[in-house]
Every structure is written in C-alpha cells, then in structure tokens.
PDB file of C-alpha atoms in Angstrom:
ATOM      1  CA  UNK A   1      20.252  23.378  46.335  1.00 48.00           C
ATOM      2  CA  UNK A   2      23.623  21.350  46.650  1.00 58.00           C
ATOM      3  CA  UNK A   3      24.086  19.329  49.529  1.00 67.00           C
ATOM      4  CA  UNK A   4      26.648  19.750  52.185  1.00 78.00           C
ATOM      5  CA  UNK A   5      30.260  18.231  50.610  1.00 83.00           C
ATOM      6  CA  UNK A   6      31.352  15.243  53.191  1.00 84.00           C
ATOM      7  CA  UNK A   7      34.742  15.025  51.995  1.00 79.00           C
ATOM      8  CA  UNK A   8      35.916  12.060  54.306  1.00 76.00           C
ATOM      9  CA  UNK A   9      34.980   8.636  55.401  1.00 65.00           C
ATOM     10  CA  UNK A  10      35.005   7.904  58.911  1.00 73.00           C
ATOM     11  CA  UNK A  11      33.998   4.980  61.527  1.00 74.00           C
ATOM     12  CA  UNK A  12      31.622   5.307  65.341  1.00 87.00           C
ATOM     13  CA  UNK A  13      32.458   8.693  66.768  1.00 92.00           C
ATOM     14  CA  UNK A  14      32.751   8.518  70.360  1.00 93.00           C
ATOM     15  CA  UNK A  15      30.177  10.525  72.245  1.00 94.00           C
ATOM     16  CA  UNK A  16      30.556  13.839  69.712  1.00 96.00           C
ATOM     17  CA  UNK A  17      29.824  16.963  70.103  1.00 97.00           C
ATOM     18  CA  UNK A  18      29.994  19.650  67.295  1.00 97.00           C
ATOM     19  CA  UNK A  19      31.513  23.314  68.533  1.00 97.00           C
ATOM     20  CA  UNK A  20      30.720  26.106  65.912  1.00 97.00           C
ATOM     21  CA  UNK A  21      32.455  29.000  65.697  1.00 95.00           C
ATOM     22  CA  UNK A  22      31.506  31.811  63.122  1.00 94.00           C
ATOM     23  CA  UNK A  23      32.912  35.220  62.260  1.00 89.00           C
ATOM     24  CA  UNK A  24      30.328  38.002  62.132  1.00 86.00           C
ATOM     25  CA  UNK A  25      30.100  41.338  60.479  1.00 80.00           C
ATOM     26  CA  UNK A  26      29.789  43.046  63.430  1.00 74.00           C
ATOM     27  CA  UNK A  27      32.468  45.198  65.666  1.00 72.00           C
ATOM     28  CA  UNK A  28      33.567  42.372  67.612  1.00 69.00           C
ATOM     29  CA  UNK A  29      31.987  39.602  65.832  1.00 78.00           C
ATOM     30  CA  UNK A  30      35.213  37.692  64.569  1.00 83.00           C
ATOM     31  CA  UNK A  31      37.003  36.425  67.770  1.00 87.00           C
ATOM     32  CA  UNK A  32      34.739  33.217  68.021  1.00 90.00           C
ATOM     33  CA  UNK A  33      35.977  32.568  64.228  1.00 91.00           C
ATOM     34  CA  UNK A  34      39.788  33.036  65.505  1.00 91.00           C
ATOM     35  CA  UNK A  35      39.545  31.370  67.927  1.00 93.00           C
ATOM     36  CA  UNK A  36      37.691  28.091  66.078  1.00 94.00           C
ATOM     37  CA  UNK A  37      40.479  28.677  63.562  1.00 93.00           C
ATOM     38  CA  UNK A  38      43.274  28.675  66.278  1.00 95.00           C
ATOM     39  CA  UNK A  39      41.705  25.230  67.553  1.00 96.00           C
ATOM     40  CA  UNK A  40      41.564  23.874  64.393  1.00 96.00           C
ATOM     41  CA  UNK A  41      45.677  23.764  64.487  1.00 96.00           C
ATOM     42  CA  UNK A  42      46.692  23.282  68.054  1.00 96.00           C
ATOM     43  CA  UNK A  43      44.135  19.831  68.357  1.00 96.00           C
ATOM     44  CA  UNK A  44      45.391  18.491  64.420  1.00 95.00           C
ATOM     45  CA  UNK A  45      41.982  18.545  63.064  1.00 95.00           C
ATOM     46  CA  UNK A  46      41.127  17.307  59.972  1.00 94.00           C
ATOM     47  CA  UNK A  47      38.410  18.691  57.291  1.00 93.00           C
ATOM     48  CA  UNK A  48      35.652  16.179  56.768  1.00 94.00           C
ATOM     49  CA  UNK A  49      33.001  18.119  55.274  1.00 93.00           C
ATOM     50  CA  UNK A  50      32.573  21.616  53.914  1.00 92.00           C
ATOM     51  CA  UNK A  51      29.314  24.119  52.627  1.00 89.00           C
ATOM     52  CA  UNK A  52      30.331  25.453  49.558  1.00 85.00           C
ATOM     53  CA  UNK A  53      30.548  29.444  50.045  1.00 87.00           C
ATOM     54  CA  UNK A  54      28.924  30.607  46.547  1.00 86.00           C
ATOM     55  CA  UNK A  55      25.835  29.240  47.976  1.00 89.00           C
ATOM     56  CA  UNK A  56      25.210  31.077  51.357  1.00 90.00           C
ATOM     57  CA  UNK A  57      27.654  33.838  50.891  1.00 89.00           C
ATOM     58  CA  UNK A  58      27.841  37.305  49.269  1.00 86.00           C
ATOM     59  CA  UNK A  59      31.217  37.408  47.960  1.00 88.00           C
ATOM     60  CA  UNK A  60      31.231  40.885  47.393  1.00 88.00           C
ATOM     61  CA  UNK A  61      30.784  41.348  50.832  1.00 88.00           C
ATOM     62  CA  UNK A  62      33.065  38.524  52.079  1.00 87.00           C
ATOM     63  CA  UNK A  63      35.675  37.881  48.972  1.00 89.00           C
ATOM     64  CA  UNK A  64      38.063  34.898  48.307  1.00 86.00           C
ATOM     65  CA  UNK A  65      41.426  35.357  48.867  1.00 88.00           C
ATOM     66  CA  UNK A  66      44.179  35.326  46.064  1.00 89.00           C
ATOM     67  CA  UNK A  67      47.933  34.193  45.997  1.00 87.00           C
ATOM     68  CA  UNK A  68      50.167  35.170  42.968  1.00 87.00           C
ATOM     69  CA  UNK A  69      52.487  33.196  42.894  1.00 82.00           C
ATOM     70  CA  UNK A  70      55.477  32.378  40.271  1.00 83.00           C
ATOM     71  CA  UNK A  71      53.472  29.328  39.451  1.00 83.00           C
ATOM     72  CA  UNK A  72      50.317  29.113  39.609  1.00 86.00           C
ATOM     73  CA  UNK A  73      47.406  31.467  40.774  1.00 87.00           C
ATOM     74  CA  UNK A  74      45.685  30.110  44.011  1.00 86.00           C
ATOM     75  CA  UNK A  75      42.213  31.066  45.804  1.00 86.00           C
ATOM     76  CA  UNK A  76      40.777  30.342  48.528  1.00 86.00           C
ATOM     77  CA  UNK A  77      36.865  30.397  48.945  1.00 88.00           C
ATOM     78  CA  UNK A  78      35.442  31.230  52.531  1.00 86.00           C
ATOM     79  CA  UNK A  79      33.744  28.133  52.316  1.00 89.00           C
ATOM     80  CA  UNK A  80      32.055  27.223  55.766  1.00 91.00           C
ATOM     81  CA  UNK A  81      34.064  23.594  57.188  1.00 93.00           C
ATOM     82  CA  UNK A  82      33.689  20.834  59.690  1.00 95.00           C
ATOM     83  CA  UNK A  83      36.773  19.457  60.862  1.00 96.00           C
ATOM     84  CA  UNK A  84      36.974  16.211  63.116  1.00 95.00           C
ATOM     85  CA  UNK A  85      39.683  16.625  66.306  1.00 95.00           C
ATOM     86  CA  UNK A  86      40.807  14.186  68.791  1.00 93.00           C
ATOM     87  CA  UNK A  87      42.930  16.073  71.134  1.00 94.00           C
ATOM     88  CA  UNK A  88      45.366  14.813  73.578  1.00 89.00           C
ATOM     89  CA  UNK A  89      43.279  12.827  76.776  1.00 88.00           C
ATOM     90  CA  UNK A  90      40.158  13.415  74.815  1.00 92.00           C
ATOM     91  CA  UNK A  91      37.417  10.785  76.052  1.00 93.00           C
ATOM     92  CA  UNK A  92      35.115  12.686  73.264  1.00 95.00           C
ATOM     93  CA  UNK A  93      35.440  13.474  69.661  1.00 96.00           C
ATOM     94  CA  UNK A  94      35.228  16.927  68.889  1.00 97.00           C
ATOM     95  CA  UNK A  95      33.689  18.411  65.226  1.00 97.00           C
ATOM     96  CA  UNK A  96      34.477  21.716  64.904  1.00 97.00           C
ATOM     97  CA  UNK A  97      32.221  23.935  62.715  1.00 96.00           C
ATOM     98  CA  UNK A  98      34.040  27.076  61.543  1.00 94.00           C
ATOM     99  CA  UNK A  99      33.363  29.656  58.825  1.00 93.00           C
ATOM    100  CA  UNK A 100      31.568  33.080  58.266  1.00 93.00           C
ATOM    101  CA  UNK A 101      28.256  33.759  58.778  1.00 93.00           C
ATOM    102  CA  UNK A 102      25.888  33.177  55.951  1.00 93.00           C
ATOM    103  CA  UNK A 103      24.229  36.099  53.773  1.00 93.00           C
ATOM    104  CA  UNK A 104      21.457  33.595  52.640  1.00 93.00           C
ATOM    105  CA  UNK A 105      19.353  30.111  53.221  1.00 93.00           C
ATOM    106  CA  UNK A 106      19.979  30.347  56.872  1.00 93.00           C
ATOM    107  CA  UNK A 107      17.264  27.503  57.024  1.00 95.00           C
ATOM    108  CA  UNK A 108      18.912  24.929  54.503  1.00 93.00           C
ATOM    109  CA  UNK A 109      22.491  25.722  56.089  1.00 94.00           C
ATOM    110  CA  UNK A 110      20.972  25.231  60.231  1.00 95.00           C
ATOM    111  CA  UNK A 111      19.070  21.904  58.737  1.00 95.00           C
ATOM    112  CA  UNK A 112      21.878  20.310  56.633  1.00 93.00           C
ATOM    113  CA  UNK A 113      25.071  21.088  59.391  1.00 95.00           C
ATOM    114  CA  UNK A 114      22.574  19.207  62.017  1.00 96.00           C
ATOM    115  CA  UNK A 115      21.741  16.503  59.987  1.00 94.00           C
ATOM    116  CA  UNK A 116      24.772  15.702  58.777  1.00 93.00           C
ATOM    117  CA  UNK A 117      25.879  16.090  62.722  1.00 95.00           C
ATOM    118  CA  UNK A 118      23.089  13.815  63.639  1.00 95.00           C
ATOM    119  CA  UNK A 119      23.637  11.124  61.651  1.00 93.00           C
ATOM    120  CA  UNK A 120      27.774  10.904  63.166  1.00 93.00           C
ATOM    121  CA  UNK A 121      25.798  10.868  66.510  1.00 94.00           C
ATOM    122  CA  UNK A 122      26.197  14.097  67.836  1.00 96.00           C
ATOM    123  CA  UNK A 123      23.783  15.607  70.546  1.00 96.00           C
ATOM    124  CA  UNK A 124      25.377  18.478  72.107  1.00 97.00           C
ATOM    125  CA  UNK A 125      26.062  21.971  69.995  1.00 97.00           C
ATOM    126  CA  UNK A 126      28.247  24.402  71.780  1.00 97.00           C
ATOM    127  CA  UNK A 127      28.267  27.373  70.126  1.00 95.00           C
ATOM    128  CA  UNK A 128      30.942  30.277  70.435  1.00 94.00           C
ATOM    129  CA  UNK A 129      30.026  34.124  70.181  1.00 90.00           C
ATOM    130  CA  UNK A 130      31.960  37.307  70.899  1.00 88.00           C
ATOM    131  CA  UNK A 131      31.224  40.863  71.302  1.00 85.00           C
ATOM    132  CA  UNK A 132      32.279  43.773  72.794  1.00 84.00           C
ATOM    133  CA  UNK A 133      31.652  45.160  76.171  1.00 81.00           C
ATOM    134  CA  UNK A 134      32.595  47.247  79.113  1.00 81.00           C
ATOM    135  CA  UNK A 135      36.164  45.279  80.051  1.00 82.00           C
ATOM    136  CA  UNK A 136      39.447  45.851  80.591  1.00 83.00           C
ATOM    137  CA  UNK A 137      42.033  44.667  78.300  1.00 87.00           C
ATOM    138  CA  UNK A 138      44.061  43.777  81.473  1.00 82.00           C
ATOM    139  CA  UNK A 139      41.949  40.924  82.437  1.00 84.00           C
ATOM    140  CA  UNK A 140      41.095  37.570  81.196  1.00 84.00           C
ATOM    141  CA  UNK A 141      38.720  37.726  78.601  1.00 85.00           C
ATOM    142  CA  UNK A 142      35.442  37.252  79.854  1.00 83.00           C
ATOM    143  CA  UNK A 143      32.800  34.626  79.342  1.00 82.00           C
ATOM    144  CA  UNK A 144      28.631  34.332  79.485  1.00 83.00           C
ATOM    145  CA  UNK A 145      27.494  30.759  79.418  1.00 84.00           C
ATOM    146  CA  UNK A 146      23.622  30.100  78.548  1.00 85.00           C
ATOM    147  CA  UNK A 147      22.426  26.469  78.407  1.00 86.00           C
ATOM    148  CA  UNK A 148      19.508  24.269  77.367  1.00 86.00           C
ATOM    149  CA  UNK A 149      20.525  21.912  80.238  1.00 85.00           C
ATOM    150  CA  UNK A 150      21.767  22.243  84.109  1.00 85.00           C
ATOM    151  CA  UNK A 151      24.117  19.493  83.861  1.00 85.00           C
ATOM    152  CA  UNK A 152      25.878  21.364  80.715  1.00 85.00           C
ATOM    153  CA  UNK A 153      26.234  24.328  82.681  1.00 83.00           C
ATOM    154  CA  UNK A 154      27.865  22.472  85.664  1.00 82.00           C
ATOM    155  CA  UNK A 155      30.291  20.530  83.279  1.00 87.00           C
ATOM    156  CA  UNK A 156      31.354  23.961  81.699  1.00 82.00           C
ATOM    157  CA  UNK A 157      31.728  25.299  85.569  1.00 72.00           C
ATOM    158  CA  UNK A 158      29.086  27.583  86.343  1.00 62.00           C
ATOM    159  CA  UNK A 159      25.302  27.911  86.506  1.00 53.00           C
ATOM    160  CA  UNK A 160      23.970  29.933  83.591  1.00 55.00           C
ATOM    161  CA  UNK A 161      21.449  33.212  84.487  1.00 58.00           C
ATOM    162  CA  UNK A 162      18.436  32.884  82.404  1.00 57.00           C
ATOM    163  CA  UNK A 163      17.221  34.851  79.967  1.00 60.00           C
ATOM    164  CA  UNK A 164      13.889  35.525  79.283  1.00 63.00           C
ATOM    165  CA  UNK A 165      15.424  37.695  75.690  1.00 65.00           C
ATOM    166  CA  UNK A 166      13.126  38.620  72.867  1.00 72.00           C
ATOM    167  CA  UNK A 167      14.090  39.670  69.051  1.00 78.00           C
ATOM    168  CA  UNK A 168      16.299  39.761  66.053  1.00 82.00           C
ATOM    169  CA  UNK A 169      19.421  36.522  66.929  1.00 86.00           C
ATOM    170  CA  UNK A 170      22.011  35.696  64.572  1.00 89.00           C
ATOM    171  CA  UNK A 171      23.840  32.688  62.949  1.00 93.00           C
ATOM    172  CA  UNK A 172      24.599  30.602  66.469  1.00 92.00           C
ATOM    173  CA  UNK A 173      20.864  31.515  67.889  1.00 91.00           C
ATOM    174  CA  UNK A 174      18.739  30.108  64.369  1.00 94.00           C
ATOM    175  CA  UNK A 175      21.319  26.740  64.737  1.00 96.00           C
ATOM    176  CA  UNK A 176      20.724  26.351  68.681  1.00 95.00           C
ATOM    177  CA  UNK A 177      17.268  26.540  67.743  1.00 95.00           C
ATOM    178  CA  UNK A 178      17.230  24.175  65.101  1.00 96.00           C
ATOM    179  CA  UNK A 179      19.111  21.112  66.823  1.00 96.00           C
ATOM    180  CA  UNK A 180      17.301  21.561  70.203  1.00 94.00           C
ATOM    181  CA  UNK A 181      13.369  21.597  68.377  1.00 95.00           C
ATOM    182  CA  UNK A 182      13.970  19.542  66.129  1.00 94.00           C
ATOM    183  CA  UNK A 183      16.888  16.929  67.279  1.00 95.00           C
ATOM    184  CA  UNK A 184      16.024  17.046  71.036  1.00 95.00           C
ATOM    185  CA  UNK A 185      20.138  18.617  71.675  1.00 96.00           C
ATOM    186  CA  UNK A 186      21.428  19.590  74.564  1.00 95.00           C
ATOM    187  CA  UNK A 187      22.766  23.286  73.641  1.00 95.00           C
ATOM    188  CA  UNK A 188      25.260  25.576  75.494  1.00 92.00           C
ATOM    189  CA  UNK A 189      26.342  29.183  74.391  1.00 90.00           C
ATOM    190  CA  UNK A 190      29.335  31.269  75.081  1.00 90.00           C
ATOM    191  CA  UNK A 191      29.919  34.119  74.934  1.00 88.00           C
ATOM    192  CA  UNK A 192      33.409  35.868  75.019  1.00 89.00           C
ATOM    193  CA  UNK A 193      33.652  39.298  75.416  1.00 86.00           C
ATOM    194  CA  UNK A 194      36.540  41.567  74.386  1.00 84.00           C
ATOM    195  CA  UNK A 195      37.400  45.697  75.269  1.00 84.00           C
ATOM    196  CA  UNK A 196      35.226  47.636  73.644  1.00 78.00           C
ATOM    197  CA  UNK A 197      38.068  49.701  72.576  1.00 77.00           C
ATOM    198  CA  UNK A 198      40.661  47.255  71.105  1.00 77.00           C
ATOM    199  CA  UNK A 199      41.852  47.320  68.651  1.00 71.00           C
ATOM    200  CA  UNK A 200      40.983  45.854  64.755  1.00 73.00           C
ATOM    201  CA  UNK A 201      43.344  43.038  65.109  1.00 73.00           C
ATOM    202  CA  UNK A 202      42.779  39.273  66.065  1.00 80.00           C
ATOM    203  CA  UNK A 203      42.884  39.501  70.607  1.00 86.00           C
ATOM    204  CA  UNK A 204      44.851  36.941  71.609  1.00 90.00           C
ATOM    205  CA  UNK A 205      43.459  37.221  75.130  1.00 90.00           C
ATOM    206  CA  UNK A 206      39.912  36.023  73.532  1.00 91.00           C
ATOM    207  CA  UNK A 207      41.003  33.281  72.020  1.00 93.00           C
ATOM    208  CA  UNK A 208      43.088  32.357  75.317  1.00 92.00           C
ATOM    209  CA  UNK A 209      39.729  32.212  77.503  1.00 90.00           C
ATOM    210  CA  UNK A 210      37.892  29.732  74.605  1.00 93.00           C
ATOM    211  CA  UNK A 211      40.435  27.543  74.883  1.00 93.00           C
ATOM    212  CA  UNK A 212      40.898  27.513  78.759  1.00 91.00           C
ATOM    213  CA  UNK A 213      36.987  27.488  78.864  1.00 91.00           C
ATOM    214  CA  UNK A 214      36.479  24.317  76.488  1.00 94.00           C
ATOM    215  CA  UNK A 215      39.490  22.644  78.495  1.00 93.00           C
ATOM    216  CA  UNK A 216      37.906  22.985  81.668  1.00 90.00           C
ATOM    217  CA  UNK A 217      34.234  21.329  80.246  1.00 92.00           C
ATOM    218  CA  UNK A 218      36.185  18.248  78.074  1.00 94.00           C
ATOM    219  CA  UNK A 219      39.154  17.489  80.451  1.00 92.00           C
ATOM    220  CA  UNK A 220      42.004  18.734  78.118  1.00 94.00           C
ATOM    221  CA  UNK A 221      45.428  20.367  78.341  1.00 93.00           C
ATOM    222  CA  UNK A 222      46.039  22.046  75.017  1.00 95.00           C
ATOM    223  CA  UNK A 223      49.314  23.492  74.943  1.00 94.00           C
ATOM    224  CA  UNK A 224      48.868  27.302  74.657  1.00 94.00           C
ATOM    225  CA  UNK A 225      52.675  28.107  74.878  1.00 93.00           C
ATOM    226  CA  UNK A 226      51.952  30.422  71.574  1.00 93.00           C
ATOM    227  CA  UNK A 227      48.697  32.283  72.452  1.00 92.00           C
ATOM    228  CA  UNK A 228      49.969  33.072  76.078  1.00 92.00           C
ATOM    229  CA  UNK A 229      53.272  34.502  74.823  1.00 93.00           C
ATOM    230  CA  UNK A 230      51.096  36.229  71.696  1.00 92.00           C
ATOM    231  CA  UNK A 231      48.823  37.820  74.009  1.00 90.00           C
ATOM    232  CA  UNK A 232      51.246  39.163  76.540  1.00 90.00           C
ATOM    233  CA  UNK A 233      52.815  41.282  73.316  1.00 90.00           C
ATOM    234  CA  UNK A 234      49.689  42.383  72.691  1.00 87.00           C
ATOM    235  CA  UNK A 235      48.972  43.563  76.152  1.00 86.00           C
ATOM    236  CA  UNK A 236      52.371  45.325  76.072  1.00 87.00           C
ATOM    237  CA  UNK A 237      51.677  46.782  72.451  1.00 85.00           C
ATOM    238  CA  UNK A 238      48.335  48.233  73.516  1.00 83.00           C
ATOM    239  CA  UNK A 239      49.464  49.285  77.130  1.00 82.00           C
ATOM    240  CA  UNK A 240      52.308  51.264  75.545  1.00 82.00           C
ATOM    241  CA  UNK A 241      50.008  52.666  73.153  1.00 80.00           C
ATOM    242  CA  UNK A 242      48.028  54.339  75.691  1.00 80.00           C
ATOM    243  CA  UNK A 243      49.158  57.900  76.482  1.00 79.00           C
ATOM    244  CA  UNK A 244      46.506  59.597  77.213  1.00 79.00           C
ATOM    245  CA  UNK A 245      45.482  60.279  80.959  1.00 82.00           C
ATOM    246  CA  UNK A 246      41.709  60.025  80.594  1.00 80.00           C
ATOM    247  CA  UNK A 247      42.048  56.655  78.661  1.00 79.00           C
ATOM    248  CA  UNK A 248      44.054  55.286  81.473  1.00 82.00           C
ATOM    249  CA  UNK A 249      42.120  56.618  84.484  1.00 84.00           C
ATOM    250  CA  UNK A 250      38.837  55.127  82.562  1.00 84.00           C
ATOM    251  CA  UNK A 251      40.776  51.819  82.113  1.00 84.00           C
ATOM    252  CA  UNK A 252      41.571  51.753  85.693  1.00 85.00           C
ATOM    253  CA  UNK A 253      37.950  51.873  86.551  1.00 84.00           C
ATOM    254  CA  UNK A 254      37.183  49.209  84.334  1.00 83.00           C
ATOM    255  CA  UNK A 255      39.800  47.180  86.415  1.00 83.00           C
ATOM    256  CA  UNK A 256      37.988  48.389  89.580  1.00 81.00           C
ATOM    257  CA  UNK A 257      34.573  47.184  88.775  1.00 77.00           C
ATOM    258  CA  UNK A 258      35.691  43.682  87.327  1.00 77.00           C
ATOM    259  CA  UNK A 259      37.372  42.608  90.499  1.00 75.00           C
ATOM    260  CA  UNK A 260      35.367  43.961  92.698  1.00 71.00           C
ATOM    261  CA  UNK A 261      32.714  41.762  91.694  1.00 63.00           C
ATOM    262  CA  UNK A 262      34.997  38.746  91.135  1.00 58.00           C
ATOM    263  CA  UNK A 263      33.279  36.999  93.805  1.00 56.00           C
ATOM    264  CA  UNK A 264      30.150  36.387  91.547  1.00 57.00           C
ATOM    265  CA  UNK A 265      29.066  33.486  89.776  1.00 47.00           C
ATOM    266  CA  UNK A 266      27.659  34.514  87.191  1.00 52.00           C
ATOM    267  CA  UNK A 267      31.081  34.372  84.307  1.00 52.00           C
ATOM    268  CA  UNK A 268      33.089  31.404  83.658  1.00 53.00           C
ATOM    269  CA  UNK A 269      36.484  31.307  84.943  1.00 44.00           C
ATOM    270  CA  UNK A 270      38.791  31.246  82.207  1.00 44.00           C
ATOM    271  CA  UNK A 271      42.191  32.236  83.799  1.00 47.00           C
ATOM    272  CA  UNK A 272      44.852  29.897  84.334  1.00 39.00           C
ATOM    273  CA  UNK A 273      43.236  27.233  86.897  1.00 31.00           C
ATOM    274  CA  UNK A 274      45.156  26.030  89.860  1.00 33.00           C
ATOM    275  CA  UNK A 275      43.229  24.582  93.045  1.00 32.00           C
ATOM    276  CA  UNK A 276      43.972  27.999  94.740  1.00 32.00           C
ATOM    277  CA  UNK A 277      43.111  30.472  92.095  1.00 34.00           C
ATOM    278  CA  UNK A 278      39.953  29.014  90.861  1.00 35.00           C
ATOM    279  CA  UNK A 279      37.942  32.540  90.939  1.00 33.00           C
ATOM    280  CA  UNK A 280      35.199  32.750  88.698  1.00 36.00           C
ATOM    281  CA  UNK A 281      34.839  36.439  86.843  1.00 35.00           C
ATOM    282  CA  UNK A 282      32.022  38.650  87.173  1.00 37.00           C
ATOM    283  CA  UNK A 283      29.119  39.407  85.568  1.00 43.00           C
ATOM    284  CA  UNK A 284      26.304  41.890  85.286  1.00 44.00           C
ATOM    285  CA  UNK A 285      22.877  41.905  84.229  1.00 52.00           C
ATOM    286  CA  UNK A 286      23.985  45.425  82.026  1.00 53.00           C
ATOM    287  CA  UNK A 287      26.516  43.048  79.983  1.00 51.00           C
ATOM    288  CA  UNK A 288      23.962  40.932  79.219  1.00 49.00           C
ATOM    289  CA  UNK A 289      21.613  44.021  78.124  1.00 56.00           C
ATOM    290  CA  UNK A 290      24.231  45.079  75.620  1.00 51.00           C
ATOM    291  CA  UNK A 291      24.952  42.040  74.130  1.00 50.00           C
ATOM    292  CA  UNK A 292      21.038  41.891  73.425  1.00 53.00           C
ATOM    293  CA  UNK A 293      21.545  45.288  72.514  1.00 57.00           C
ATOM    294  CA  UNK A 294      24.039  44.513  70.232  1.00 53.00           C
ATOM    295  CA  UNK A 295      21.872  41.382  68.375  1.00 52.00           C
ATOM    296  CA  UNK A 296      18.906  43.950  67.771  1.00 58.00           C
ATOM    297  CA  UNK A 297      20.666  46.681  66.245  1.00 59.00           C
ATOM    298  CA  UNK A 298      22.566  44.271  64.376  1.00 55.00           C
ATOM    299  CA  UNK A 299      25.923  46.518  64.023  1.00 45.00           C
ATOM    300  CA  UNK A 300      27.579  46.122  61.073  1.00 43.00           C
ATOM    301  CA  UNK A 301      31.130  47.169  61.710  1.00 44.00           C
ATOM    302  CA  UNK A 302      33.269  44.695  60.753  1.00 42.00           C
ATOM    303  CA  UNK A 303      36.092  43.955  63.432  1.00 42.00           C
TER     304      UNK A 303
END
C-alpha cells in the first residue's frame, strides 16, 4: 500500500486544524465537497499532500476527467488532497482535506490522513456533511453541529444536542472516530442541509452557510461577493421555475415552520451576522432522524 504523497515542505504550523470536506454518492451528498472546493480558492490554498485515487477509488464509478485539447491530452484524477490556507486575520492555520469518498481501505485512508495531520500538529478535525431535508430554498441553508467537546461547540456558536445514534456512518463518521480514539482530537461535525427538492446543480446557498459558519468559529471575513450574488440567481432561477400552486403553497409551509421555530438553539446561525440579527435557525429532533435515516439506508443517488 503506497503512502500518502506529501508534495510540499513546510515549517511549525500554528495551532492547525484540518477541515475535511468529501463528496458522497448520495442525493445531497456533494455540497460539503463544493463547498471545500469553493474554500480552497477564496483563502489561496496551496496543495501539500494528496492520496492517490487508483488506490481508494472505483473509477468506473467516479471517472477522471479529460481535456482535448489542440495540444496535448490532459486528465485529471479525483485524487483525494490536503491543501494548507492562511486566510486573511487568521490566528490559525487551516488544512483543508477535500476529495470523494473512498470505495475501498477506509482504514489505511482514516489512519494515514491523521497521521500525517498529527505529525504537522493538528488536534481538532472539523468535518463537513450535507444532506437533504425538509427546508425551504428561501432560507439560509441550515446547519447541525455535533461535537466531541463543549468548548468546540461554544466557539462554533451553539451547544450541540446529543446523540445517542446507532448504525451504518460514512466517510466523515470512520475519520472522527479514528483521530478522537486513537489521537485524543477534539472533533466537531456539521452538517448542512439543503431542499430536498433542489435541484442537481451545485446550491450556492450551501456553500454560503459553510463559509459564514467556519467564519464565525476562526474569526475570519472571507469575501463572499461571488457566492452571495451566485446564490441570489439561483434563488431567482428556481423561484421562477416554480409554477405550480401545490409546490408553492407546500414551500410556503416550509417557510412557516422554519421561522416559527427560529427562536431555538438547536442550528447554527449562518445568515449574515450583525449584533442585531444574530438569530440562530431552528432545529428538530425529526431532522436529525432523517439524516440518520439517510446514513442507514445509505442512498445512492448521486446529487
């Protein structure tokens, strides 16, 4: 088995922490990857290691990408990365694990990202999910936060619910697992959750609420000038799209029951943050069912 590829020397890392980020074959399961991809760009980060993809992958399942060109013939493998990013007013550096989850060795890929990680001096693993759910597309996108550690939960803005869940987990749950046992990490998950009936094109509005989200927990102001003005032509696109009455009258409802519990703390907040509009979003224990839900069954649509 080849070792993880470190591709870059580098000096003392201040206080890291590694964020992953992986796009999953399941309806839904590709807005963490976007949005790791999106972050990637806006805070200049640089690849410093990478897990080659005909190792962990099916590429039948998840194939490389081709460019014909005049020139030359270029592909591009899906191969899993780390990237190193020091945004703007940063007082930590930030690795940034992003990629699709694997197919196979699920043990060798959880144990070599955390020891490579360990060894830069990394003790905190955030990890980002998404899935679909009961929301409007007219909102911010949602978020669940579950931590290993109270003072985690605080720094992200919220005190996490706790789950006493049982069964089948994927990619993010076997790597939390891993680095907490067997590292001693502090580990936070979130969750972002998207309309169950948007649709299969990268949401904007997702992506928006990561970066708002990780922001708020490491002090930053990343300029979203692009995603904001993306995801407003989205909202049009899909509100213009929407013709029929029952769709809309459902929607609507959606709208009802997500501000009517606004006053709860159980979701992030991960609208735009001002000292008067600092509302966190709801939550239910039913959102957290489906997500659960959602890991058993293990759905396989591809979003």
């Amino acid at each position: 088995m080849r070792e993880l590829i470190d591709l870059k020397a580098r000096g003392p890392l201040r206080d890291p922490v590694l964020i992953a980020g992986h796009a999953v074959r399941r309806r839904g399961g590709r807005s963490a990857g976007r949005a790791m991809d999106w972050l990637t760009k806006a805070w200049n980060a640089e690849a410093v290691a990478e897990m080659e993809s005909d190792i962990y992958l099916d590429l039948t399942i998840r194939r490389p990408d081709v460019d014909f060109s005049p020139e030359k013939t270029t592909l591009a493998w899906p191969d899993a990365r780390i990237y190193l990013a020091t945004p703007p007013g940063a007082t930590q550096d930030l690795l940034l694990l992003s990629g699709f989850e694997p197919h196979f060795f699920w043990k060798q890929y959880c144990e070599q990202i955390g020891a490579y990680a360990d060894a830069l001096g990394v003790k905190t693993l955030v990890c980002i999910r998404s899935f679909p759910s009961d929301v409007p597309h007219t909102r911010p996108a949602p978020m669940l936060l579950r931590s290993s550690d109270i003072d985690l939960e605080l720094q992200f803005g919220v005190q996490a619910q706790g789950s006493r869940y049982q069964g089948p987990t994927d990619i993010s749950g076997v790597l939390a697992a891993h680095v907490q046992n067997t590292m001693r990490w502090k580990t936070v998950d979130l969750t972002v959750l998207q309309p169950q009936y948007f649709p299969r094109m990268p949401n904007a509005e997702t992506t928006l609420s990561v970066v708002r989200v990780l922001d708020k927990a490491f002090g930053l102001q990343t300029d979203m000038t692009s995603l904001v003005k993306e995801a407003t032509e989205q909202l049009k696109t899909i509100d213009e799209s929407i013709t029929d009455a029952g769709t809309r009258s459902a929607i609507l409802e959606l709208e009802r029951q997500y501000d009517a519990a606004a006053d709860r703390m159980d979701f992030l907040t991960t609208g735009p943050i001002t000292e008067e509009d600092d509302v966190p979003l709801p939550a239910t224990d039913d959102i957290f069912a489906e997500v659960e839900r959602l890991l058993r069954e293990g759905n396989e649509s591809s979003s």
